[in-house]
Short mmCIF file of C-alpha atoms in Angstrom, two decimals:
data_model
loop_
_atom_site.label_atom_id
_atom_site.label_comp_id
_atom_site.label_asym_id
_atom_site.label_seq_id
_atom_site.Cartn_x
_atom_site.Cartn_y
_atom_site.Cartn_z
CA UNK L 11 22.87 21.91 -33.61
CA UNK L 12 19.60 20.15 -32.80
CA UNK L 13 16.68 20.91 -35.07
CA UNK L 14 14.17 19.55 -32.55
CA UNK L 15 11.71 21.90 -30.86
CA UNK L 16 13.11 22.54 -27.40
CA UNK L 17 12.08 24.53 -24.32
CA UNK L 18 14.19 27.60 -23.59
CA UNK L 19 17.37 26.94 -21.61
CA UNK L 20 17.81 28.91 -18.40
CA UNK L 21 19.98 28.66 -15.30
CA UNK L 22 18.94 26.54 -12.33
CA UNK L 23 17.60 29.48 -10.29
CA UNK L 24 15.34 30.67 -13.11
CA UNK L 25 14.15 27.12 -13.73
CA UNK L 26 13.27 26.61 -10.07
CA UNK L 27 11.35 29.90 -9.97
CA UNK L 28 9.22 28.80 -12.94
CA UNK L 29 8.74 25.35 -11.43
CA UNK L 30 7.55 26.78 -8.11
CA UNK L 31 5.08 29.06 -9.88
CA UNK L 32 3.63 26.06 -11.73
CA UNK L 33 3.56 24.03 -8.53
CA UNK L 34 1.20 26.59 -6.96
CA UNK L 35 -1.30 25.80 -9.73
CA UNK L 36 -0.67 22.04 -9.47
CA UNK L 37 -1.33 22.05 -5.71
CA UNK L 38 -4.48 24.12 -6.23
CA UNK L 39 -5.69 21.55 -8.77
CA UNK L 40 -4.96 18.75 -6.28
CA UNK L 41 -7.02 20.49 -3.60
CA UNK L 42 -9.85 21.01 -6.09
CA UNK L 43 -9.80 17.30 -6.96
CA UNK L 44 -9.97 16.54 -3.21
CA UNK L 45 -13.01 18.81 -2.95
CA UNK L 46 -14.64 17.14 -5.96
CA UNK L 47 -14.06 13.73 -4.39
CA UNK L 48 -15.70 14.98 -1.21
CA UNK L 49 -18.72 16.17 -3.21
CA UNK L 50 -18.82 12.80 -4.97
CA UNK L 51 -19.07 11.06 -1.59
CA UNK L 52 -22.09 13.24 -0.81
CA UNK L 53 -24.02 12.48 -3.99
CA UNK L 54 -27.45 10.89 -3.59
CA UNK L 55 -27.98 7.48 -5.20
CA UNK L 56 -30.60 5.59 -7.20
CA UNK L 57 -31.95 2.17 -6.26
CA UNK L 58 -31.71 -0.35 -9.10
CA UNK L 59 -33.94 -3.30 -9.92
CA UNK L 60 -32.46 -6.77 -9.84
CA UNK L 61 -30.43 -7.53 -12.97
CA UNK L 62 -29.17 -10.86 -14.27
CA UNK L 63 -25.90 -10.71 -16.20
CA UNK L 64 -23.74 -13.44 -17.74
CA UNK L 65 -20.38 -14.30 -16.23
CA UNK L 66 -17.68 -16.86 -16.85
CA UNK L 67 -19.61 -19.40 -14.77
CA UNK L 68 -23.07 -18.57 -16.11
CA UNK L 69 -25.89 -16.21 -15.09
CA UNK L 70 -25.14 -14.01 -12.10
CA UNK L 71 -27.14 -11.38 -10.26
CA UNK L 72 -25.73 -7.87 -10.21
CA UNK L 73 -25.68 -8.05 -6.39
CA UNK L 74 -23.49 -11.17 -6.58
CA UNK L 75 -20.93 -9.53 -8.88
CA UNK L 76 -19.79 -7.62 -5.79
CA UNK L 77 -18.53 -10.97 -4.40
CA UNK L 78 -19.29 -9.86 -0.86
CA UNK L 79 -17.90 -6.33 -1.19
CA UNK L 80 -20.15 -3.33 -0.69
CA UNK L 81 -18.75 -1.20 -3.53
CA UNK L 82 -18.35 -1.96 -7.24
CA UNK L 83 -16.71 -0.06 -10.10
CA UNK L 84 -17.87 -1.09 -13.56
CA UNK L 85 -16.16 -0.18 -16.82
CA UNK L 86 -18.66 -0.46 -19.67
CA UNK L 87 -16.52 -1.69 -22.58
CA UNK L 88 -17.73 -0.79 -26.08
CA UNK L 89 -18.65 -3.77 -28.27
CA UNK L 90 -19.18 -4.07 -32.01
CA UNK L 91 -20.85 -7.34 -33.10
CA UNK L 92 -18.83 -9.46 -35.48
CA UNK L 93 -15.61 -7.43 -35.12
CA UNK L 94 -12.37 -9.26 -34.41
CA UNK L 95 -10.84 -6.19 -32.75
CA UNK L 96 -12.96 -4.11 -30.43
CA UNK L 97 -12.54 -0.44 -29.47
CA UNK L 98 -8.80 0.29 -29.15
CA UNK L 99 -9.46 2.96 -26.53
CA UNK L 100 -11.41 0.56 -24.30
CA UNK L 101 -8.94 -2.24 -24.97
CA UNK L 102 -5.95 -0.07 -24.11
CA UNK L 103 -7.56 1.60 -21.12
CA UNK L 104 -8.56 -1.65 -19.41
CA UNK L 105 -5.25 -3.37 -20.20
CA UNK L 106 -3.65 -1.13 -17.55
CA UNK L 107 -5.41 -2.81 -14.65
CA UNK L 108 -3.44 -5.93 -13.77
CA UNK L 109 -3.22 -5.71 -9.97
CA UNK L 110 -6.59 -4.89 -8.48
CA UNK L 111 -6.41 -7.00 -5.34
CA UNK L 112 -5.73 -3.87 -3.24
CA UNK L 113 -9.37 -2.86 -3.74
CA UNK L 114 -10.31 -5.64 -1.34
CA UNK L 115 -8.80 -3.54 1.45
CA UNK L 116 -11.37 -0.87 0.58
CA UNK L 117 -14.35 -3.22 0.38
CA UNK L 118 -14.54 -2.82 -3.39
CA UNK L 119 -14.21 -4.60 -6.74
CA UNK L 120 -13.57 -3.39 -10.33
CA UNK L 121 -14.97 -5.33 -13.32
CA UNK L 122 -15.74 -4.98 -17.02
CA UNK L 123 -19.27 -5.23 -18.40
CA UNK L 124 -19.90 -5.34 -22.14
CA UNK L 125 -22.82 -5.84 -24.52
CA UNK L 126 -20.97 -8.65 -26.30
CA UNK L 127 -22.09 -12.27 -25.76
CA UNK L 128 -20.15 -13.74 -22.85
CA UNK L 129 -18.33 -16.42 -24.88
CA UNK L 130 -17.13 -13.82 -27.39
CA UNK L 131 -16.24 -11.38 -24.62
CA UNK L 132 -14.15 -13.95 -22.76
CA UNK L 133 -12.41 -14.99 -25.99
CA UNK L 134 -11.57 -11.35 -26.64
CA UNK L 135 -10.32 -10.95 -23.09
CA UNK L 136 -7.88 -13.82 -23.63
CA UNK L 137 -6.86 -12.56 -27.08
CA UNK L 138 -5.79 -9.14 -25.77
CA UNK L 139 -4.41 -10.36 -22.45
CA UNK L 140 -6.93 -8.51 -20.29
CA UNK L 141 -6.69 -9.41 -16.58
CA UNK L 142 -10.03 -8.08 -15.34
CA UNK L 143 -13.25 -10.04 -14.66
CA UNK L 144 -15.74 -9.70 -17.55
CA UNK L 145 -19.54 -9.88 -17.59
CA UNK L 146 -22.06 -9.60 -20.41
CA UNK L 147 -25.30 -7.64 -20.62
CA UNK L 148 -26.24 -9.15 -23.99
CA UNK L 149 -29.45 -10.52 -22.46
CA UNK L 150 -30.09 -7.71 -20.00
CA UNK L 151 -31.18 -4.07 -20.09
CA UNK L 152 -28.51 -3.23 -17.51
CA UNK L 153 -26.08 -1.68 -20.02
CA UNK L 154 -28.71 0.56 -21.58
CA UNK L 155 -30.02 1.54 -18.15
CA UNK L 156 -26.57 2.77 -17.02
CA UNK L 157 -25.86 4.82 -20.16
CA UNK L 158 -23.98 2.11 -22.10
CA UNK L 159 -26.56 0.81 -24.62
CA UNK L 160 -25.83 -1.55 -27.51
CA UNK L 161 -23.81 0.38 -30.07
CA UNK L 162 -23.21 3.11 -27.51
CA UNK L 163 -20.05 4.46 -25.97
CA UNK L 164 -17.95 3.50 -23.00
CA UNK L 165 -18.37 4.68 -19.45
CA UNK L 166 -17.66 4.10 -15.79
CA UNK L 167 -20.37 3.44 -13.22
CA UNK L 168 -20.06 2.99 -9.46
CA UNK L 169 -22.49 1.04 -7.32
CA UNK L 170 -23.11 0.50 -3.63
CA UNK L 171 -24.67 -2.69 -2.25
CA UNK L 172 -26.71 -2.95 0.94
CA UNK L 173 -27.65 -6.60 1.33
CA UNK L 174 -29.25 -7.64 -1.96
CA UNK L 175 -30.16 -4.06 -2.90
CA UNK L 176 -27.85 -2.26 -5.33
CA UNK L 177 -27.67 1.51 -5.80
CA UNK L 178 -26.05 3.53 -8.57
CA UNK L 179 -23.89 6.28 -7.08
CA UNK L 180 -21.76 7.79 -9.88
CA UNK L 181 -21.21 7.79 -13.63
CA UNK L 182 -18.82 9.35 -16.12
CA UNK L 183 -17.79 8.90 -19.73
CA UNK L 184 -15.60 10.60 -22.33
CA UNK L 185 -12.59 12.31 -20.82
CA UNK L 186 -14.04 11.81 -17.37
CA UNK L 187 -12.39 8.39 -17.37
CA UNK L 188 -8.89 9.86 -17.66
CA UNK L 189 -8.59 10.23 -13.89
CA UNK L 190 -8.49 6.42 -13.66
CA UNK L 191 -5.64 6.07 -16.14
CA UNK L 192 -1.93 6.13 -15.42
CA UNK L 193 -1.03 6.33 -19.12
CA UNK L 194 -2.19 9.90 -19.71
CA UNK L 195 -0.88 10.99 -16.31
CA UNK L 196 2.60 9.80 -17.27
CA UNK L 197 2.46 11.16 -20.83
CA UNK L 198 1.26 14.57 -19.64
CA UNK L 199 4.45 14.89 -17.55
CA UNK L 200 6.58 14.77 -20.69
CA UNK L 201 7.81 17.97 -22.36
CA UNK L 202 6.05 17.06 -25.61
CA UNK L 203 2.92 15.69 -23.89
CA UNK L 204 0.44 13.63 -25.89
CA UNK L 205 1.56 15.25 -29.13
CA UNK L 206 -2.03 15.59 -30.33
CA UNK L 207 -3.22 18.54 -32.40
CA UNK L 208 -5.81 19.76 -29.90
CA UNK L 209 -3.27 20.24 -27.10
CA UNK L 210 -2.00 23.63 -25.99
CA UNK L 211 1.67 23.31 -26.95
CA UNK L 212 4.36 25.81 -27.96
CA UNK L 213 4.83 26.50 -31.65
CA UNK L 214 6.96 23.86 -33.34
CA UNK L 215 6.14 21.09 -30.85
CA UNK L 216 5.52 17.69 -32.48
CA UNK L 217 1.79 17.18 -32.96
CA UNK L 218 -0.22 14.47 -34.71
CA UNK L 219 -3.90 13.80 -35.33
CA UNK L 220 -5.81 12.77 -32.20
CA UNK L 221 -5.59 9.01 -31.47
CA UNK L 222 -2.83 8.49 -34.06
CA UNK L 223 -0.27 7.49 -31.42
CA UNK L 224 -2.62 5.16 -29.57
CA UNK L 225 -1.91 1.45 -29.84
CA UNK L 226 -4.49 -0.59 -31.73
CA UNK L 227 -6.29 -3.51 -30.15
CA UNK L 228 -4.14 -5.77 -32.32
CA UNK L 229 -0.98 -4.10 -30.96
CA UNK L 230 -2.19 -4.70 -27.41
CA UNK L 231 -2.94 -8.34 -28.19
CA UNK L 232 0.57 -8.76 -29.61
CA UNK L 233 2.09 -7.34 -26.44
CA UNK L 234 -0.10 -8.96 -23.79
CA UNK L 235 -2.42 -11.53 -25.32
CA UNK L 236 -2.27 -15.24 -25.95
CA UNK L 237 0.46 -16.45 -28.28
CA UNK L 238 -0.74 -17.37 -31.75
CA UNK L 239 1.80 -20.22 -31.83
#
């Protein structure tokens, strides 16, 4: 007999009844997310001054990072000076985004901005196999002004461009970034979920300290980054 923690076993009719009851809540949550997205589209915005960041080809104005699009999503990647391996959460989160060309159909672009010097940032990008465009705010107040100061946390910001004028329209950090991730969405479908101690799980379910199952930046580099050979 299995010694694993298992859900109760019922017949198909009982299972479907429980599933349909849960689906009512799932559909309600979907409609609430639709309503939140509608409210997000109605948020006011803040005009920004002109910023000069550093890109792969040298200094670049914030307005030019849009590359002709009118909308820009920015992931502010944490950076620790002198560290070989940067934040594993940021590294893992941004490693998901390998096919972003579809955003062009929506007049948008998605990039990474970090406080690290651009040469170090681009070297790290290659080391971990990241596929996104990277920019540096090492010589700009932009990061601090959008709630991602040196030594600070990660975050997501959204901007709208009208000609050469850029506006800040939305920001989130912490668990607010989970809605952009497919990893947690997939893991949360599983019977055992994320298997972290804080989760609401039945007694006996496997649980580990928070973050303990996350891949390290070195693990991500081994899977996706440049070969050391």
